[in-house]
mmCIF file of C-alpha atoms in Angstrom:
data_model
loop_
_atom_site.group_PDB
_atom_site.id
_atom_site.type_symbol
_atom_site.label_atom_id
_atom_site.label_comp_id
_atom_site.label_asym_id
_atom_site.label_seq_id
_atom_site.Cartn_x
_atom_site.Cartn_y
_atom_site.Cartn_z
ATOM 1 C CA UNK A 229 0.133 23.868 2.206
ATOM 2 C CA UNK A 230 1.323 23.510 5.743
ATOM 3 C CA UNK A 231 1.722 20.491 7.932
ATOM 4 C CA UNK A 232 -1.949 20.672 9.121
ATOM 5 C CA UNK A 233 -2.783 18.385 6.287
ATOM 6 C CA UNK A 234 -1.213 15.678 8.400
ATOM 7 C CA UNK A 235 -4.136 16.008 10.780
ATOM 8 C CA UNK A 236 -6.776 15.702 8.097
ATOM 9 C CA UNK A 237 -8.592 12.392 7.599
ATOM 10 C CA UNK A 238 -7.890 11.764 3.900
ATOM 11 C CA UNK A 239 -8.735 8.974 1.565
ATOM 12 C CA UNK A 240 -6.114 8.333 -1.118
ATOM 13 C CA UNK A 241 -6.993 6.569 -4.406
ATOM 14 C CA UNK A 242 -4.545 4.436 -6.313
ATOM 15 C CA UNK A 243 -3.422 6.013 -9.629
ATOM 16 C CA UNK A 244 -1.385 3.228 -11.383
ATOM 17 C CA UNK A 245 1.376 5.712 -11.945
ATOM 18 C CA UNK A 246 4.616 4.380 -10.477
ATOM 19 C CA UNK A 247 6.047 7.806 -9.588
ATOM 20 C CA UNK A 248 2.661 9.205 -8.136
ATOM 21 C CA UNK A 249 0.861 6.157 -6.853
ATOM 22 C CA UNK A 250 -1.863 7.942 -4.893
ATOM 23 C CA UNK A 251 -4.122 10.999 -5.316
ATOM 24 C CA UNK A 252 -6.666 12.736 -3.169
ATOM 25 C CA UNK A 253 -8.868 15.947 -3.075
ATOM 26 C CA UNK A 254 -8.113 18.674 -0.542
ATOM 27 C CA UNK A 255 -10.265 21.781 -0.736
ATOM 28 C CA UNK A 256 -11.400 20.877 -4.198
ATOM 29 C CA UNK A 257 -7.832 20.513 -5.486
ATOM 30 C CA UNK A 258 -6.134 17.335 -6.558
ATOM 31 C CA UNK A 259 -2.910 16.336 -4.727
ATOM 32 C CA UNK A 260 -0.575 13.397 -5.334
ATOM 33 C CA UNK A 261 1.891 11.482 -3.320
ATOM 34 C CA UNK A 262 5.207 11.237 -5.114
ATOM 35 C CA UNK A 263 7.349 8.230 -4.302
ATOM 36 C CA UNK A 264 10.943 9.382 -3.646
ATOM 37 C CA UNK A 265 14.391 7.899 -3.745
ATOM 38 C CA UNK A 266 14.160 6.341 -0.285
ATOM 39 C CA UNK A 267 16.348 6.154 1.918
ATOM 40 C CA UNK A 268 18.347 9.042 0.459
ATOM 41 C CA UNK A 269 15.223 11.214 0.556
ATOM 42 C CA UNK A 270 11.922 11.092 2.446
ATOM 43 C CA UNK A 271 9.741 8.306 1.351
ATOM 44 C CA UNK A 272 6.921 10.554 -0.040
ATOM 45 C CA UNK A 273 6.374 14.123 -1.164
ATOM 46 C CA UNK A 274 2.926 15.654 -1.260
ATOM 47 C CA UNK A 275 2.585 17.519 -4.593
ATOM 48 C CA UNK A 276 -0.185 19.725 -6.049
ATOM 49 C CA UNK A 277 -1.766 19.458 -9.530
ATOM 50 C CA UNK A 278 1.196 21.301 -11.067
ATOM 51 C CA UNK A 279 3.492 18.686 -9.391
ATOM 52 C CA UNK A 280 5.009 21.418 -7.177
ATOM 53 C CA UNK A 281 6.257 19.995 -3.839
ATOM 54 C CA UNK A 282 4.145 20.922 -0.859
ATOM 55 C CA UNK A 283 5.256 18.707 2.026
ATOM 56 C CA UNK A 284 7.932 16.121 2.594
ATOM 57 C CA UNK A 285 6.764 12.929 4.432
ATOM 58 C CA UNK A 286 8.769 10.287 6.174
ATOM 59 C CA UNK A 287 5.792 8.256 7.021
ATOM 60 C CA UNK A 288 2.036 8.412 6.317
ATOM 61 C CA UNK A 289 -0.347 9.670 9.042
ATOM 62 C CA UNK A 290 -2.521 6.939 10.614
ATOM 63 C CA UNK A 291 -5.618 8.910 9.756
ATOM 64 C CA UNK A 292 -4.891 8.606 6.027
ATOM 65 C CA UNK A 293 -6.680 5.749 4.238
ATOM 66 C CA UNK A 294 -4.916 4.298 1.208
ATOM 67 C CA UNK A 295 -7.430 2.667 -1.180
ATOM 68 C CA UNK A 296 -6.216 -0.060 -3.552
ATOM 69 C CA UNK A 297 -8.021 -1.741 -6.387
#
C-alpha cells in the first residue's frame, strides 16, 4: 500500500480494541489503525489483516471519517 490511501475518502469503524481502535475496508480487504507509542513513534500505523505495517501516520487525513458508537 502506498501513500495514495491518504487521498481516499474512508470511513473508519470503531473496534473496541485498545491497540487497533479503528478498521476500514479498502479494495475488499480489512485494514486497521494501530495506536503507537506516541510521541516516540508516529501516532498511528495502517496495518493489513495480517497486522503487517503498511503506512506510518503522524496525523489522520481530513477526508477520513472516524465513526464512534
